[in-house]
């Protein structure tokens, strides 16, 4: 871990927490070992292969037939959110390198966006492509890299953004002042981009069509935990990886004098700063009204801190931080 950057905390009152319906029975998890740690996101290609990226920069493919995981490429940075384009290339959000694209056919890895508005992308988080080739992606914070994500949480500044990359290569900021912008996906009809704010504990829609085009409306707010990466299921529901419950200490500190958090940041080693509590937690929301359609929550000694989710066939695949391996469970048993 490199030396800690300076922080400038602000007073911020987190949103209230609203309870969710009781969770559904969660089927047993199947763990899948892969080389490397912290496979933060999971996506599926047209052949059913699961793709992920690990902490040391490798991109790994896990075959649907149980074949051994294969290292496909290396970004040279820290890959986070992933998404496949309509022409079967892989979008990679890399905290150090920006928005990348990898072509599995040729092996070419290219940088699409490294800077925006005259500054480097600091924490490119997740991306999705529309049918016309426009890419929407998030930056969790414009102040810190992935290695110091706790700095953004402790600061409590709204320093995240939702961005757009048009097919002609122009990158623009659509919305700023977001509280740790994270997962992003499309509604099934592509009428809106749905994006998550992890510390904001909410999901919102950026409208692409209709009378609300260009505006943002709430889909789900006051969540009792922190949403991370998200994806769209076969029936159009929005799957959300919930990395953890909200922490009482953090929520007590953020409305109070910033000097308390500044001292905590300066005096405590990074590894001693509050970590999220491990849980296996995924929620499926209705894309129109935000109703909970399904919720799976459990604990597992070998898996937790779920940060990625994708529906592939009859399985729901999960990525994670702070540990090794992927996991899935059978939706037919849910």
Coordinates of C-alpha atoms in Angstrom, one line a residue, residues 37-317:
X37 CA -7.7 -12.3 -5.5
X38 CA -10.6 -9.9 -5.4
X39 CA -12.5 -10.7 -8.7
X40 CA -14.5 -7.5 -8.4
X41 CA -17.0 -7.9 -11.2
X42 CA -18.4 -10.8 -13.2
X43 CA -19.9 -10.8 -16.7
X44 CA -21.0 -13.5 -19.2
X45 CA -20.2 -13.6 -22.9
X46 CA -22.4 -15.0 -25.7
X47 CA -21.0 -18.5 -25.2
X48 CA -21.8 -18.6 -21.5
X49 CA -18.2 -18.0 -20.4
X50 CA -17.8 -16.0 -17.2
X51 CA -15.2 -13.2 -17.2
X52 CA -13.6 -11.4 -14.3
X53 CA -10.6 -9.2 -13.4
X54 CA -8.4 -9.7 -10.4
X55 CA -6.3 -7.4 -8.2
X56 CA -3.0 -7.8 -10.0
X57 CA -4.5 -6.7 -13.4
X58 CA -5.2 -10.1 -15.0
X59 CA -8.5 -10.7 -16.8
X60 CA -9.7 -14.3 -16.4
X61 CA -12.2 -16.4 -18.2
X62 CA -14.1 -19.4 -16.6
X63 CA -15.6 -21.8 -19.1
X64 CA -19.3 -22.8 -18.7
X65 CA -18.3 -26.4 -19.1
X66 CA -16.2 -26.5 -16.0
X67 CA -12.9 -25.9 -17.8
X68 CA -10.0 -24.6 -15.8
X69 CA -9.9 -20.8 -15.5
X70 CA -7.7 -19.1 -18.1
X71 CA -5.8 -15.9 -18.0
X72 CA -6.7 -14.0 -21.1
X73 CA -4.9 -10.6 -20.8
X74 CA -3.4 -8.2 -18.4
X75 CA -4.4 -4.5 -18.1
X76 CA -1.3 -3.4 -16.2
X77 CA -3.6 -1.7 -13.7
X78 CA -6.5 -2.7 -11.5
X79 CA -9.6 -3.9 -13.4
X80 CA -12.9 -3.2 -11.8
X81 CA -16.3 -3.3 -13.7
X82 CA -16.6 -5.2 -16.9
X83 CA -19.2 -5.3 -19.8
X84 CA -19.4 -6.9 -23.2
X85 CA -20.2 -4.8 -26.2
X86 CA -22.6 -5.8 -28.9
X87 CA -19.7 -6.9 -31.1
X88 CA -18.4 -9.1 -28.3
X89 CA -15.5 -7.0 -27.2
X90 CA -14.9 -6.5 -23.4
X91 CA -15.1 -3.1 -21.8
X92 CA -12.8 -2.9 -18.8
X93 CA -12.9 -0.1 -16.2
X94 CA -9.4 0.1 -14.7
X95 CA -8.7 2.4 -11.8
X96 CA -5.3 3.2 -13.0
X97 CA -5.7 3.3 -16.8
X98 CA -9.3 4.4 -17.4
X99 CA -11.8 2.9 -19.7
X100 CA -10.3 0.1 -21.8
X101 CA -11.6 -2.3 -24.5
X102 CA -10.3 -5.8 -25.2
X103 CA -10.9 -7.8 -28.4
X104 CA -10.9 -11.6 -27.6
X105 CA -10.5 -12.4 -31.3
X106 CA -7.3 -10.3 -31.9
X107 CA -6.0 -10.0 -28.4
X108 CA -5.8 -6.2 -28.8
X109 CA -6.2 -4.1 -25.6
X110 CA -6.9 -0.4 -26.3
X111 CA -7.6 2.7 -24.1
X112 CA -10.8 4.4 -24.9
X113 CA -10.8 7.1 -22.2
X114 CA -7.9 8.0 -19.9
X115 CA -8.8 11.7 -19.3
X116 CA -12.0 13.6 -19.2
X117 CA -12.5 17.4 -18.9
X118 CA -8.8 17.8 -18.9
X119 CA -8.0 15.6 -15.9
X120 CA -7.2 11.9 -15.6
X121 CA -9.9 9.4 -14.7
X122 CA -9.1 8.4 -11.1
X123 CA -11.5 5.5 -10.3
X124 CA -13.2 4.3 -13.5
X125 CA -15.8 1.9 -12.0
X126 CA -18.3 0.3 -14.3
X127 CA -19.6 0.6 -17.9
X128 CA -22.4 -0.5 -20.3
X129 CA -22.9 0.0 -24.0
X130 CA -26.2 0.8 -25.8
X131 CA -27.2 -0.7 -29.1
X132 CA -26.1 2.4 -31.0
X133 CA -22.5 2.1 -29.6
X134 CA -22.7 4.8 -26.9
X135 CA -21.0 3.8 -23.7
X136 CA -22.1 5.0 -20.3
X137 CA -19.6 4.6 -17.4
X138 CA -19.1 5.7 -13.9
X139 CA -16.2 7.2 -11.9
X140 CA -16.6 6.4 -8.2
X141 CA -14.5 9.4 -7.1
X142 CA -12.3 11.9 -8.9
X143 CA -10.0 12.2 -5.9
X144 CA -8.5 8.7 -5.2
X145 CA -7.5 5.4 -6.8
X146 CA -9.0 2.1 -5.9
X147 CA -6.2 1.3 -3.4
X148 CA -7.4 4.2 -1.2
X149 CA -11.2 3.8 -1.7
X150 CA -11.6 4.2 2.1
X151 CA -10.4 7.8 1.7
X152 CA -13.5 8.6 -0.3
X153 CA -15.8 6.9 2.2
X154 CA -14.2 8.8 5.1
X155 CA -14.2 12.1 3.3
X156 CA -17.9 11.8 2.5
X157 CA -17.5 14.2 -0.5
X158 CA -19.8 13.7 -3.4
X159 CA -17.0 13.3 -5.9
X160 CA -18.4 10.6 -8.3
X161 CA -19.7 11.0 -11.8
X162 CA -21.8 9.4 -14.6
X163 CA -20.1 9.8 -18.0
X164 CA -20.8 9.1 -21.6
X165 CA -18.6 8.1 -24.5
X166 CA -20.2 8.6 -27.9
X167 CA -19.2 6.5 -31.0
X168 CA -17.1 9.4 -32.3
X169 CA -14.9 9.2 -29.3
X170 CA -16.2 12.2 -27.3
X171 CA -16.3 11.7 -23.5
X172 CA -18.5 14.0 -21.4
X173 CA -19.7 14.2 -17.8
X174 CA -23.5 13.7 -17.6
X175 CA -23.8 14.0 -13.8
X176 CA -21.4 14.9 -11.1
X177 CA -21.7 15.2 -7.3
X178 CA -22.5 11.5 -6.8
X179 CA -21.8 9.6 -3.7
X180 CA -19.4 6.9 -4.8
X181 CA -20.9 6.1 -8.2
X182 CA -20.5 2.4 -9.0
X183 CA -22.5 -0.2 -11.0
X184 CA -24.3 0.8 -14.2
X185 CA -26.6 -1.1 -16.5
X186 CA -29.4 -0.5 -19.0
X187 CA -33.1 -1.2 -18.7
X188 CA -34.2 -4.0 -21.0
X189 CA -35.8 -1.5 -23.4
X190 CA -32.8 0.9 -23.2
X191 CA -35.0 3.7 -22.1
X192 CA -32.7 4.5 -19.2
X193 CA -29.3 3.9 -17.6
X194 CA -29.6 2.6 -14.1
X195 CA -26.6 3.5 -11.8
X196 CA -25.7 2.8 -8.2
X197 CA -24.2 5.1 -5.6
X198 CA -22.6 3.0 -2.9
X199 CA -22.3 5.4 -0.1
X200 CA -25.5 7.2 -1.3
X201 CA -27.3 3.8 -0.7
X202 CA -29.5 4.3 -3.8
X203 CA -30.2 3.4 -7.4
X204 CA -31.1 6.1 -10.0
X205 CA -32.2 6.3 -13.6
X206 CA -30.6 8.5 -16.2
X207 CA -33.3 8.7 -18.9
X208 CA -32.3 8.2 -22.5
X209 CA -35.7 8.4 -24.1
X210 CA -39.1 10.0 -23.6
X211 CA -40.1 13.2 -22.0
X212 CA -37.6 12.8 -19.1
X213 CA -34.7 12.3 -21.4
X214 CA -31.5 13.7 -19.9
X215 CA -32.9 13.8 -16.4
X216 CA -32.3 11.7 -13.3
X217 CA -35.0 10.1 -11.2
X218 CA -34.8 7.8 -8.2
X219 CA -35.4 4.1 -8.6
X220 CA -34.6 2.8 -5.1
X221 CA -33.4 5.0 -2.2
X222 CA -32.6 4.6 1.5
X223 CA -31.2 1.1 1.1
X224 CA -30.0 -0.5 4.3
X225 CA -26.7 -1.4 2.7
X226 CA -24.2 -0.4 0.0
X227 CA -25.0 -1.3 -3.6
X228 CA -21.9 -2.1 -5.8
X229 CA -22.0 -3.5 -9.3
X230 CA -25.3 -4.2 -11.0
X231 CA -26.6 -6.0 -14.1
X232 CA -29.9 -6.6 -15.9
X233 CA -31.5 -10.1 -15.7
X234 CA -33.2 -12.0 -18.4
X235 CA -36.7 -10.8 -17.3
X236 CA -35.5 -7.2 -17.0
X237 CA -35.0 -7.0 -13.3
X238 CA -32.0 -5.1 -12.0
X239 CA -29.6 -7.4 -10.1
X240 CA -27.7 -5.5 -7.4
X241 CA -24.6 -6.8 -5.5
X242 CA -24.9 -5.5 -2.0
X243 CA -21.3 -5.4 -0.6
X244 CA -22.3 -4.9 3.0
X245 CA -24.6 -3.4 5.6
X246 CA -24.3 0.2 6.6
X247 CA -21.8 0.8 9.5
X248 CA -23.1 2.6 12.5
X249 CA -19.7 4.2 13.2
X250 CA -19.3 5.7 9.8
X251 CA -22.9 7.0 9.8
X252 CA -22.3 8.6 13.3
X253 CA -19.0 10.2 12.1
X254 CA -19.9 11.8 8.8
X255 CA -22.3 14.5 10.1
X256 CA -19.8 15.5 12.8
X257 CA -16.7 17.6 12.9
X258 CA -14.4 16.7 9.9
X259 CA -11.3 16.9 12.2
X260 CA -12.3 13.6 13.8
X261 CA -12.1 11.8 10.5
X262 CA -8.9 13.7 9.5
X263 CA -7.2 12.5 12.7
X264 CA -8.4 9.0 12.2
X265 CA -7.0 8.9 8.7
X266 CA -3.7 10.3 9.7
X267 CA -3.1 8.2 12.8
X268 CA -4.5 4.8 11.9
X269 CA -2.8 2.4 9.4
X270 CA -4.9 1.9 6.3
X271 CA -5.7 -1.7 7.2
X272 CA -7.0 -0.6 10.6
X273 CA -9.6 1.7 9.1
X274 CA -13.2 0.3 9.2
X275 CA -13.8 -2.5 6.7
X276 CA -17.3 -3.7 5.5
X277 CA -18.6 -6.8 7.3
X278 CA -18.7 -9.9 5.2
X279 CA -22.1 -11.0 3.9
X280 CA -23.5 -12.7 0.8
X281 CA -26.3 -10.4 -0.4
X282 CA -27.9 -9.9 -3.7
X283 CA -31.2 -8.1 -4.5
X284 CA -33.3 -8.1 -7.7
X285 CA -35.4 -4.9 -8.2
X286 CA -38.2 -4.2 -10.6
X287 CA -36.7 -1.8 -13.2
X288 CA -39.9 0.3 -13.4
X289 CA -40.9 0.9 -9.8
X290 CA -38.0 -0.4 -7.7
X291 CA -40.0 -3.1 -5.9
X292 CA -37.9 -6.0 -4.5
X293 CA -38.6 -9.0 -6.7
X294 CA -36.1 -11.3 -5.0
X295 CA -33.5 -11.0 -2.2
X296 CA -30.8 -13.5 -1.3
X297 CA -28.9 -13.0 1.9
X298 CA -26.7 -15.4 3.8
X299 CA -23.2 -15.8 5.3
X300 CA -20.6 -18.3 4.1
X301 CA -17.2 -18.9 5.7
X302 CA -15.5 -19.1 2.3
X303 CA -17.2 -16.2 0.5
X304 CA -18.5 -12.7 1.1
X305 CA -18.3 -9.0 0.3
X306 CA -20.2 -9.4 -2.9
X307 CA -19.4 -6.7 -5.5
X308 CA -20.4 -8.3 -8.8
X309 CA -23.5 -10.2 -10.0
X310 CA -24.6 -11.6 -13.3
X311 CA -27.3 -14.0 -14.4
X312 CA -26.0 -16.8 -16.7
X313 CA -28.4 -19.5 -17.6
X314 CA -29.9 -20.9 -14.4
X315 CA -27.0 -19.6 -12.3
X316 CA -26.4 -16.3 -10.5
X317 CA -22.7 -15.7 -10.5

